Short mmCIF file of C-alpha atoms in Angstrom, two decimals:
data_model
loop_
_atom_site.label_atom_id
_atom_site.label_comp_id
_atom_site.label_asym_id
_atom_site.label_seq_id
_atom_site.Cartn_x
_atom_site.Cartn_y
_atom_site.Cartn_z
CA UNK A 1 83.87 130.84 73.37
CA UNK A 2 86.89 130.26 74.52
CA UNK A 3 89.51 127.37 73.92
CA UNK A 4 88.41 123.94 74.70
CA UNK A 5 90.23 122.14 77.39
CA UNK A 6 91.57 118.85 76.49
CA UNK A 7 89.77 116.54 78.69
CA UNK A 8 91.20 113.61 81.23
CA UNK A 9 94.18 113.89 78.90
CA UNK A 10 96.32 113.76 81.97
CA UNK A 11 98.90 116.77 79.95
CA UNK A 12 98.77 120.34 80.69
CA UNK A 13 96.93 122.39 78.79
CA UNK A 14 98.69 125.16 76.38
CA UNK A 15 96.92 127.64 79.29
CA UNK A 16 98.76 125.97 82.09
CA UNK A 17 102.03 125.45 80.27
CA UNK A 18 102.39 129.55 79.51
CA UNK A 19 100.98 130.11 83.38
CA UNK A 20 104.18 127.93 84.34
CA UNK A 21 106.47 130.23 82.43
CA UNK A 22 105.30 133.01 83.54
CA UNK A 23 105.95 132.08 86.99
CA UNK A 24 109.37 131.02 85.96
CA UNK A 25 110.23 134.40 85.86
CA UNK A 26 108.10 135.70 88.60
CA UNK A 27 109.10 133.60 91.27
CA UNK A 28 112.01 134.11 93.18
CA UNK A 29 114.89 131.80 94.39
CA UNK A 30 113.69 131.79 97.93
CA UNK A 31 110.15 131.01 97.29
CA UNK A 32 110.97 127.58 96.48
CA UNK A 33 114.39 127.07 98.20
CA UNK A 34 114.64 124.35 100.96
CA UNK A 35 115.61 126.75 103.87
CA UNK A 36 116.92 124.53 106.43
CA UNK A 37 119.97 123.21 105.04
CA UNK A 38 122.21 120.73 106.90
CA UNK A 39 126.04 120.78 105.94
CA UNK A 40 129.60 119.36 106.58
CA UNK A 41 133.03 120.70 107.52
CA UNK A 42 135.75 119.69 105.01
CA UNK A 43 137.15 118.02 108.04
CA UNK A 44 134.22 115.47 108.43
CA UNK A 45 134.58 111.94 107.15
CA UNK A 46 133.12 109.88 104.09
CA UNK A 47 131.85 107.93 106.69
CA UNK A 48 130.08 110.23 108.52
CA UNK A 49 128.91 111.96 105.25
CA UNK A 50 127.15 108.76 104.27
CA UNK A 51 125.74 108.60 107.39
CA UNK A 52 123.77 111.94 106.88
CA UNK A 53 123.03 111.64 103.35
CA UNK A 54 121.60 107.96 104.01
CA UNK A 55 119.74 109.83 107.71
CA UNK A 56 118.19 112.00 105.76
CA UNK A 57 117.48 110.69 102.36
CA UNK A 58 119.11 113.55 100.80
CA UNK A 59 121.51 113.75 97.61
CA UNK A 60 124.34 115.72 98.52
CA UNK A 61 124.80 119.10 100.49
CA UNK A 62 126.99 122.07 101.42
CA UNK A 63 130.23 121.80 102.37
CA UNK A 64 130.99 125.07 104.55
CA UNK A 65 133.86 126.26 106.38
CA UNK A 66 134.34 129.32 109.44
CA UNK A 67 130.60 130.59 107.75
CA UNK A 68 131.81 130.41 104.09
CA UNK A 69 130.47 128.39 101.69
CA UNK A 70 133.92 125.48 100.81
CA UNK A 71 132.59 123.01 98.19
CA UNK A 72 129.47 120.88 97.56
CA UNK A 73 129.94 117.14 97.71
CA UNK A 74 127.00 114.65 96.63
CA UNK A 75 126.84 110.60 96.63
CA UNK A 76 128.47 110.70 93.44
CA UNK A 77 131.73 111.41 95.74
CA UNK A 78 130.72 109.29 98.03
CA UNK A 79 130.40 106.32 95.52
CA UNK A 80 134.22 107.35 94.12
CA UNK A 81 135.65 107.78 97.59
CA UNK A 82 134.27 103.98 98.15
CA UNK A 83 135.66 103.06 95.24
CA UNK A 84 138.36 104.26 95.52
CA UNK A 85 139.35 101.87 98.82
CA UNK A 86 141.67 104.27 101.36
CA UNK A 87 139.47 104.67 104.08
CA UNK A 88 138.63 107.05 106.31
CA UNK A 89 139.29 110.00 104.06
CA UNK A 90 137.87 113.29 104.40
CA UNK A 91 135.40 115.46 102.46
CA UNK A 92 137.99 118.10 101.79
CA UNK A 93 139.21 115.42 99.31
CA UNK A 94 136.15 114.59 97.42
CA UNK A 95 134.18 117.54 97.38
CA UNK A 96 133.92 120.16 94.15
CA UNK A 97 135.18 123.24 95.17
CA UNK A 98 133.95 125.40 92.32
CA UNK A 99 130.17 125.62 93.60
CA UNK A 100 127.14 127.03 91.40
CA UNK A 101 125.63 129.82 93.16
CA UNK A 102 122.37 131.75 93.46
CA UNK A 103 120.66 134.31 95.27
CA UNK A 104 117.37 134.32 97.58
CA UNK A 105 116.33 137.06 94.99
CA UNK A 106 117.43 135.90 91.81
CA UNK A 107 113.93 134.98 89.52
CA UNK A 108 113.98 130.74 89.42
CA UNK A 109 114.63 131.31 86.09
CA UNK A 110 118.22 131.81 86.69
CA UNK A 111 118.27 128.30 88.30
CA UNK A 112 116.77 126.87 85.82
CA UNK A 113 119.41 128.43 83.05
CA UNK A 114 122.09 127.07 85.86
CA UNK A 115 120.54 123.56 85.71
CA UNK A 116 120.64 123.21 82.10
CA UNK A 117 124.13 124.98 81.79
CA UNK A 118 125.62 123.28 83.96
CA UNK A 119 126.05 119.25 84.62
CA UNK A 120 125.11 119.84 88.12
CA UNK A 121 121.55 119.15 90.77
CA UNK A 122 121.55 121.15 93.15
CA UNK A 123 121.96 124.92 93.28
CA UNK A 124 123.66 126.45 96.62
CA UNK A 125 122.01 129.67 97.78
CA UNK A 126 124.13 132.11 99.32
CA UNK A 127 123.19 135.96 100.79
CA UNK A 128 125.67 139.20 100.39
CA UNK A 129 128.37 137.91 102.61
CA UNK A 130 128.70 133.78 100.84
CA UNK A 131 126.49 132.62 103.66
CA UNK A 132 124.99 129.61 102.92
CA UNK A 133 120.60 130.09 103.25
CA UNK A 134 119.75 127.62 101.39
CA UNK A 135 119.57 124.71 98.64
CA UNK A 136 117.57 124.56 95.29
CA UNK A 137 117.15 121.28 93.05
CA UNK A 138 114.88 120.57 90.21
CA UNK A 139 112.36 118.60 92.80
CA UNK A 140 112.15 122.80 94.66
CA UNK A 141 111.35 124.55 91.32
CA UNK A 142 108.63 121.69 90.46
CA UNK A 143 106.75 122.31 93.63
CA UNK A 144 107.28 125.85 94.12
CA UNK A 145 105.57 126.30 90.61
CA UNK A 146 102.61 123.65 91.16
CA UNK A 147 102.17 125.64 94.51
CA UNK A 148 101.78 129.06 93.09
CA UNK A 149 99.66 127.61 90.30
CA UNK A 150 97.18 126.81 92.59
CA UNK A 151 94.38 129.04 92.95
CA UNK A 152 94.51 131.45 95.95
CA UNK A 153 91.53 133.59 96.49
CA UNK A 154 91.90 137.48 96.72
CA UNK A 155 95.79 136.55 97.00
CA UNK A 156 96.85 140.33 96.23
CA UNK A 157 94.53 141.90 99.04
CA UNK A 158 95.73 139.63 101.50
CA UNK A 159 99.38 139.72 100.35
CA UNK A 160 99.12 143.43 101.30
CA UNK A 161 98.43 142.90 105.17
CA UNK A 162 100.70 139.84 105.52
CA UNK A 163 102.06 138.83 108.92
CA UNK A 164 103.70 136.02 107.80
CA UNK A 165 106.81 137.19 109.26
CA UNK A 166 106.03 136.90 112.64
CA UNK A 167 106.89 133.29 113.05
CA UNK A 168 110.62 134.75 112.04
CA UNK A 169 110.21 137.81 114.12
CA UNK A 170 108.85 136.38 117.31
CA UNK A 171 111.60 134.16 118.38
CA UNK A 172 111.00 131.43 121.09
CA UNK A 173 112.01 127.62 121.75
CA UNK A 174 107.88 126.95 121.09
CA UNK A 175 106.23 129.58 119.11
CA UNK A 176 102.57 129.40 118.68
CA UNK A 177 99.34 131.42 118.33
CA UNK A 178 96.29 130.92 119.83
CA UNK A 179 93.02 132.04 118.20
CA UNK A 180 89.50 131.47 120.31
CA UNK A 181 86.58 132.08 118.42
CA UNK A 182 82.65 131.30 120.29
CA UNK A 183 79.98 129.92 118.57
CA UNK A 184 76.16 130.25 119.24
CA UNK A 185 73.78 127.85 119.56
CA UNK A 186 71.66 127.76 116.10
CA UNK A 187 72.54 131.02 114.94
CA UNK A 188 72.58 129.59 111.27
CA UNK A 189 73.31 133.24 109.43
CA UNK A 190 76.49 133.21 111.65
CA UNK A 191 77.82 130.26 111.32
CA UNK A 192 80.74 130.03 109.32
CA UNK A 193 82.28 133.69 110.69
CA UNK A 194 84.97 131.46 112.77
CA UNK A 195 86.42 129.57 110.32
CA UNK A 196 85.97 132.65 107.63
CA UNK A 197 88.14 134.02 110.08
CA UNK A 198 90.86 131.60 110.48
CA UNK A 199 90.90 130.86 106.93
CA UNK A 200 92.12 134.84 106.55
CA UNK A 201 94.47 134.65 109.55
CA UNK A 202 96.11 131.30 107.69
CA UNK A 203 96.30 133.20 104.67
CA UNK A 204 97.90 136.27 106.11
CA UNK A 205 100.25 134.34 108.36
CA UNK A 206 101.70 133.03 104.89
CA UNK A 207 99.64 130.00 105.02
CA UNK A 208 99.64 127.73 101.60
CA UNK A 209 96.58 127.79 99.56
CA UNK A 210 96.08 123.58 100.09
CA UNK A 211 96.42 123.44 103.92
CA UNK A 212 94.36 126.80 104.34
CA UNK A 213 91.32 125.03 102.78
CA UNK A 214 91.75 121.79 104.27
CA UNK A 215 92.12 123.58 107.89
CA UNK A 216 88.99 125.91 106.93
CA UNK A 217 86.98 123.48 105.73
CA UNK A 218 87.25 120.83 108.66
CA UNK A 219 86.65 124.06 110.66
CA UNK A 220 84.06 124.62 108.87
CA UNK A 221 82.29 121.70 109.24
CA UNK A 222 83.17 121.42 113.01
CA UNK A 223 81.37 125.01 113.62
CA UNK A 224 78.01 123.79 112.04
CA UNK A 225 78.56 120.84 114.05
CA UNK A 226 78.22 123.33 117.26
CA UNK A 227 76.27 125.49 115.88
CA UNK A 228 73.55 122.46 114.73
CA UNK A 229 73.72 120.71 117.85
CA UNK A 230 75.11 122.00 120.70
CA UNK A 231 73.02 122.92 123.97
CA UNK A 232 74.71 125.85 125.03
CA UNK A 233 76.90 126.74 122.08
CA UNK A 234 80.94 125.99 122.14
CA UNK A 235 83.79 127.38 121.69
CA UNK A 236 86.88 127.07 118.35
CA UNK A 237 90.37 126.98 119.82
CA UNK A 238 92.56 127.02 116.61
CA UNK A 239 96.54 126.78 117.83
CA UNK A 240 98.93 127.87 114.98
CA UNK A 241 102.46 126.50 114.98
CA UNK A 242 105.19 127.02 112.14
CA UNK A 243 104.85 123.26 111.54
CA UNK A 244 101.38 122.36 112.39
CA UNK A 245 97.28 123.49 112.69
CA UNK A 246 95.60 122.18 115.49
CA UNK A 247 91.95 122.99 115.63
CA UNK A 248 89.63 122.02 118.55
CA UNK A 249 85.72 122.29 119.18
CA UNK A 250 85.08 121.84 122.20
CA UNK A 251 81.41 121.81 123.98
CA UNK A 252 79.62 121.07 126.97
CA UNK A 253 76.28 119.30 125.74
CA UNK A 254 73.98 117.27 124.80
CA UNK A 255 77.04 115.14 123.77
CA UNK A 256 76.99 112.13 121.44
CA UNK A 257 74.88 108.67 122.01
CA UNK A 258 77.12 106.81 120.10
CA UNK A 259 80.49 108.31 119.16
CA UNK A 260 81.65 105.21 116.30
CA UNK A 261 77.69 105.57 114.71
CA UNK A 262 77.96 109.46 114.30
CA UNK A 263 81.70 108.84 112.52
CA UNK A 264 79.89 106.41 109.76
CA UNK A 265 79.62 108.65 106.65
CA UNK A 266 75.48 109.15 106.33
CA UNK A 267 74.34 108.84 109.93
CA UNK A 268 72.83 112.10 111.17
CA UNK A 269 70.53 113.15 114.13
CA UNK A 270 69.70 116.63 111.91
CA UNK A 271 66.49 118.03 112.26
CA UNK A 272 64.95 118.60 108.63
CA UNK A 273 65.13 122.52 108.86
CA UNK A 274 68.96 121.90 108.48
CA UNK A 275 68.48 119.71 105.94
CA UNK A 276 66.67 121.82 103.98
CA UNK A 277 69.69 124.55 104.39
CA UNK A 278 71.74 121.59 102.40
CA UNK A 279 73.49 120.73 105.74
CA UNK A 280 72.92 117.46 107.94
CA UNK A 281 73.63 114.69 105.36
CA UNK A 282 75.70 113.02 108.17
CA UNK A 283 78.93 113.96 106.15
CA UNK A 284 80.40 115.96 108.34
CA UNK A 285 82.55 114.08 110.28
CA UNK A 286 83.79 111.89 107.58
CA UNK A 287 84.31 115.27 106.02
CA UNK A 288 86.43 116.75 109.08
CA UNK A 289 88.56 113.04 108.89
CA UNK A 290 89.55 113.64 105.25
CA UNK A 291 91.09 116.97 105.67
CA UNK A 292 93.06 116.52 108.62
CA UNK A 293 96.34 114.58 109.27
CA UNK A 294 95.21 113.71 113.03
CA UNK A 295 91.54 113.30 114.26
CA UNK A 296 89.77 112.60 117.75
CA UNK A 297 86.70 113.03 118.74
CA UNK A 298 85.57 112.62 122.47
CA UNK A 299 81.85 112.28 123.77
CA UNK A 300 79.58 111.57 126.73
CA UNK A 301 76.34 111.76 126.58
CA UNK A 302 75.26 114.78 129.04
CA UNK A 303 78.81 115.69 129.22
CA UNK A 304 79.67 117.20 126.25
CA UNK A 305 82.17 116.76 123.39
CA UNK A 306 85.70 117.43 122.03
CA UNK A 307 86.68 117.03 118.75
CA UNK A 308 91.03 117.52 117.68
CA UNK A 309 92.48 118.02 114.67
CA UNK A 310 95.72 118.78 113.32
CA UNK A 311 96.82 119.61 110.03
CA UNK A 312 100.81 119.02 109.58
CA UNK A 313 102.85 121.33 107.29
CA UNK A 314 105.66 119.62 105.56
CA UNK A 315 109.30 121.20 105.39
CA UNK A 316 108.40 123.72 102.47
CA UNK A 317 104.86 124.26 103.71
CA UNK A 318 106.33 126.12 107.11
CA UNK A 319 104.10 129.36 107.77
CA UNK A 320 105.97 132.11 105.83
CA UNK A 321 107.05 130.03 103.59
CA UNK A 322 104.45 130.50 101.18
CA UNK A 323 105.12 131.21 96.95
CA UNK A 324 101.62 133.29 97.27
CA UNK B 1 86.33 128.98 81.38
CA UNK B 2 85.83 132.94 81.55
CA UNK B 3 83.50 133.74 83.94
CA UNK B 4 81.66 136.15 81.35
CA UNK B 5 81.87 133.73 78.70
CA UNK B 6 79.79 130.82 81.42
CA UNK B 7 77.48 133.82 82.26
CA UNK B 8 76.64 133.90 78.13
CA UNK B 9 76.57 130.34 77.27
CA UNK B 10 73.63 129.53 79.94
CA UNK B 11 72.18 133.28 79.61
CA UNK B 12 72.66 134.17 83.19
CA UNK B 13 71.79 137.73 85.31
CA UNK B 14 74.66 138.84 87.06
CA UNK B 15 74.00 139.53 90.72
CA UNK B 16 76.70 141.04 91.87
CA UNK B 17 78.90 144.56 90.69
CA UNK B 18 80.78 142.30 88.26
CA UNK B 19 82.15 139.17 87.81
CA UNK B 20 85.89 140.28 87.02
CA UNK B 21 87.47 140.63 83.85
CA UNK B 22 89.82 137.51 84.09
CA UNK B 23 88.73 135.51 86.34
CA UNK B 24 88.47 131.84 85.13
CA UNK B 25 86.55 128.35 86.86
CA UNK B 26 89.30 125.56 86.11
CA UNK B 27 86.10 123.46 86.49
CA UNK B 28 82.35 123.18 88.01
CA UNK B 29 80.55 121.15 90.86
CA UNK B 30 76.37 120.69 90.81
CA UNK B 31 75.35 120.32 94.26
CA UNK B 32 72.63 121.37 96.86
CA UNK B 33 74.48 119.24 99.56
CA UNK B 34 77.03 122.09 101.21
CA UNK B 35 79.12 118.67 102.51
CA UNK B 36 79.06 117.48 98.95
CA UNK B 37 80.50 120.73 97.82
CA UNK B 38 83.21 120.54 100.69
CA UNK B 39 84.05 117.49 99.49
CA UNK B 40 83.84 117.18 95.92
CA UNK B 41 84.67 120.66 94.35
CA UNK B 42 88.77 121.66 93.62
CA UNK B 43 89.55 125.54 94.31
CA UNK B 44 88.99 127.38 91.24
CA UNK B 45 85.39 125.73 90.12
CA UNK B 46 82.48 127.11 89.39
CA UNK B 47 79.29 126.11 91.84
CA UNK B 48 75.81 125.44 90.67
CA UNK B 49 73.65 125.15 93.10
CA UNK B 50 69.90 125.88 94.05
CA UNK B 51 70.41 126.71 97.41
CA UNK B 52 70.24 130.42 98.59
CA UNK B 53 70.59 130.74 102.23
CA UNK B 54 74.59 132.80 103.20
CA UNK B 55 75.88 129.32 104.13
CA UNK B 56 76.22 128.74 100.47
CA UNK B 57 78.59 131.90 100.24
CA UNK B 58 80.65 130.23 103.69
CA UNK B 59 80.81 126.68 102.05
CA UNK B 60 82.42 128.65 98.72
CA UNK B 61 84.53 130.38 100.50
CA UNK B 62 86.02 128.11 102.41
CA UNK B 63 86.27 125.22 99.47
CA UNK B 64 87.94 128.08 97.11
CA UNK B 65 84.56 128.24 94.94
CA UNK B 66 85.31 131.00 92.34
CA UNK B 67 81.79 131.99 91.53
CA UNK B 68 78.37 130.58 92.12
CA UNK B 69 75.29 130.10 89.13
CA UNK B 70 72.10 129.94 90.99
CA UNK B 71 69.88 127.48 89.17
CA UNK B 72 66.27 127.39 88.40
CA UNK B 73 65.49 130.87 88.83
CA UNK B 74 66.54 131.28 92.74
CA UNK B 75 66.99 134.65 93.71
CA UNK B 76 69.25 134.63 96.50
CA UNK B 77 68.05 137.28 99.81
CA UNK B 78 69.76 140.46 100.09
CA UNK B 79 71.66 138.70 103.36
CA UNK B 80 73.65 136.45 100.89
CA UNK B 81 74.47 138.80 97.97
CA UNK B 82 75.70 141.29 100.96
CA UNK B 83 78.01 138.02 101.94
CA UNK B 84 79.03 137.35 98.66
CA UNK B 85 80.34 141.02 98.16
CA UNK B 86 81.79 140.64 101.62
CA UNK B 87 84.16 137.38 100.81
CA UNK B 88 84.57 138.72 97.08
CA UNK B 89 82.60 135.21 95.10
CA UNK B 90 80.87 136.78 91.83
CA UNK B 91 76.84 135.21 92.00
CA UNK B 92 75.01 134.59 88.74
CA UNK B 93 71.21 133.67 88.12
CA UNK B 94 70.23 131.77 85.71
CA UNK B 95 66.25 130.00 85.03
CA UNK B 96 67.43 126.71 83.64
CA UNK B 97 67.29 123.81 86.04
CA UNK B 98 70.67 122.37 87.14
CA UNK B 99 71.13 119.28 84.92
CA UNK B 100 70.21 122.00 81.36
CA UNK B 101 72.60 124.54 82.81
CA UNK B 102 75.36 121.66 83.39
CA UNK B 103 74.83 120.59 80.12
CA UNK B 104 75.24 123.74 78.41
CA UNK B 105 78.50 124.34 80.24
CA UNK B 106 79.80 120.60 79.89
CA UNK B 107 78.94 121.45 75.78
CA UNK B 108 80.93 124.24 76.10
CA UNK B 109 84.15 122.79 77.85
CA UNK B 110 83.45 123.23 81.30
CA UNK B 111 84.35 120.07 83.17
CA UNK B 112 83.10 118.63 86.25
CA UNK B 113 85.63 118.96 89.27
CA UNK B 114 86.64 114.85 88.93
CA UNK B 115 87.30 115.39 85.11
CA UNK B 116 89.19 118.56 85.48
CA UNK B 117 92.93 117.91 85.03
CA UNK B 118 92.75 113.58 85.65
CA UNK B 119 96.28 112.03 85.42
#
């Protein structure tokens, strides 16, 4: 048998703790970096410093000069520089010039060394030519690593046909792709194949294990939905954006009788043959709610329905992105 | 818990090729509600269930179900073992009715999905 898992103890196990250090080392830099990195000009103000760290919510950033990476100044400064009473001073005078470096390559491990070498909390991290890419703290490394610890189904076999760099590669003011799938009308065996397929497009556009399932599985449930009750069938419009999922299913009939009734968690108009499949508990919806950020659902009776969803992706969670 | 080492404690027939050398369920979920299963299972568990039809293979797949353990004998048609091969989720059969084959796990360490790693 193996080793018994201490239970609701609320502490890693010794399993999880040795899967963290593994990934200490296996993870790179720029797998857990925050990419889009704002900055100042050693000619900018205190006062307009504070301005963007307070904007922002941030702790300190960059300070970069004709490209090249000049200093690093954090509210620490900012807290001597009010101190210190001359005003209007510039960040060329408060900012620490001798800045600790990485590289989009380098294994986290080397900013974790950094972080306990050094008296320092953020990491700056520069390419081949002292470009600033990106910034690393302590808050990066502890999400990159609960991120890849997260289980990702056949992660290797999809890793080999990725497209995640297309969002990168395909360059517009409004990127998106649009994926149409149509669903039959009670073809039970079927049902499923749409969001099966999303699920492996999300995965292979870089997609992060958590928001994959939540989009598949409100998917999911909204192709049953169609496939369960729908006159004439419908169609699955999935739109994928680098910072959000929308997912709509869309059909033209029999509609809904009473659109706030069918939301209640439990009420279902399933015949008992989908029951018996395990589906129609009247969870569905409820179910569809739970997973996504936004939800509407639009009915008339005779007319048909719509139901929208959209699944956000936070700053780290951007497609291509992904630790995976 | 080891996939092969849930397959000995309840005694269950493997159904498909294998069931991976290191694969591992963080956790399990008993269900024969597919919503339930959407709802209530963490990626990585292990589903008992004693439903058979391919939409049990779709609602693991798309909830991150590792593996499945059929319950009370069910012998899943040749429709959902294809499926199962298809989307890469290992099934196992085993003749003990869900709450036994829980137990057996749960005695073992398994933990249900809402124990599994509670802060």
């Amino acid at each position: 048998m193996g080793v018994r898992e201490p239970m609701a103890t609320g502490l890693p196990s010794s399993r999880e703790i040795s899967k963290a250090q593994e990934l200490v080392y296996e993870l790179q830099i720029g797998q857990v970096m925050t990419r889009s990195v704002l900055w100042v000009t050693p000619d900018q103000t205190m006062r307009e410093l504070e301005v963007l760290l307070r904007g922002r919510g941030i702790g300190g950033v960059p300070v970069v000069e004709v490209d090249r990476l000049a200093g690093i100044v954090s509210v620490s400064d900012l807290i001597r520089s009010l101190h210190s009473g001359v005003p209007d001073t510039r960040v060329r005078e408060w900012m620490t010039a001798d800045v600790v470096t990485v590289r989009e390559d380098d294994s986290v491990v080397e900013a974790v060394r950094a972080f306990a070498q050094r008296p320092v909390s953020r990491l700056v991290v520069v390419d081949d030519k002292g470009k600033v890419v990106g910034i690393v703290t302590g808050g990066d490394i502890t999400r990159g690593l609960l991120r890849a610890m997260a289980p990702a189904h056949s992660r290797s076999e999809v890793g080999r046909h990725r497209a995640s760099h297309i969002f990168q590669d395909i360059v517009s003011d409004d990127t998106s792709l649009r994926l149409r799938y149509s669903i039959k009308p009670r073809d039970f065996g079927r049902g499923g194949e749409a969001a099966s397929k999303l699920k492996r497009a999300l995965q292979r556009l870089g997609g992060w294990p958590e928001i994959v399932r939540r989009v598949a599985v409100a998917t999911y449930e909204a192709e049953m939905n169609l496939v369960i009750h729908s006159s004439r069938g419908g169609e699955i419009v999935a739109e994928v954006r680098p910072d959000q999922v929308r997912v709509a299913a869309v059909d033209d009939g029999p509609g809904i009788e009473d659109v706030e009734a069918a939301r209640k968690p439990g009420f279902s108009t399933a015949p008992d043959w989908i029951r018996e499949l395990g589906f129609g508990a009247g969870m569905g919806l409820s179910n569809i709610e739970r997973c996504a950020d936004e939800f509407t659902i639009e009915s008339e009776r005779g007319a048909g329905t719509r139901l929208a969803i959209a699944v956000r992706l936070a700053e780290e969670e951007r497609l291509g992105n992904s630790p995976t | 818990m080891r996939l092969s080492a849930i397959a000995a404690v309840v005694g269950a027939e493997v159904l498909t090729d294998e069931l991976g050398v290191d694969v591992d369920a963080c956790c399990a979920c008993g269900a024969d509600l597919m919503s339930d299963v959407l709802t209530y299972t963490r990626p990585g568990a292990l589903l008992l269930t004693g439903l058979v039809n391919p939409q049990v293979i779709r609602t693991a797949e798309m909830a991150d179900v590792v593996a499945i353990l059929f319950v009370r004998g069910k012998r899943p048609p040749a429709e959902t073992i294809d499926l199962a091969r298809q989307v890469g989720i290992p099934l196992m059969s085993v003749s003990l009715t869900m709450f036994s084959a829980a137990g057996r796990l749960y005695e073992a360490g398994l933990r249900g999905c809402d124990l599994h790693g509670r802060s």
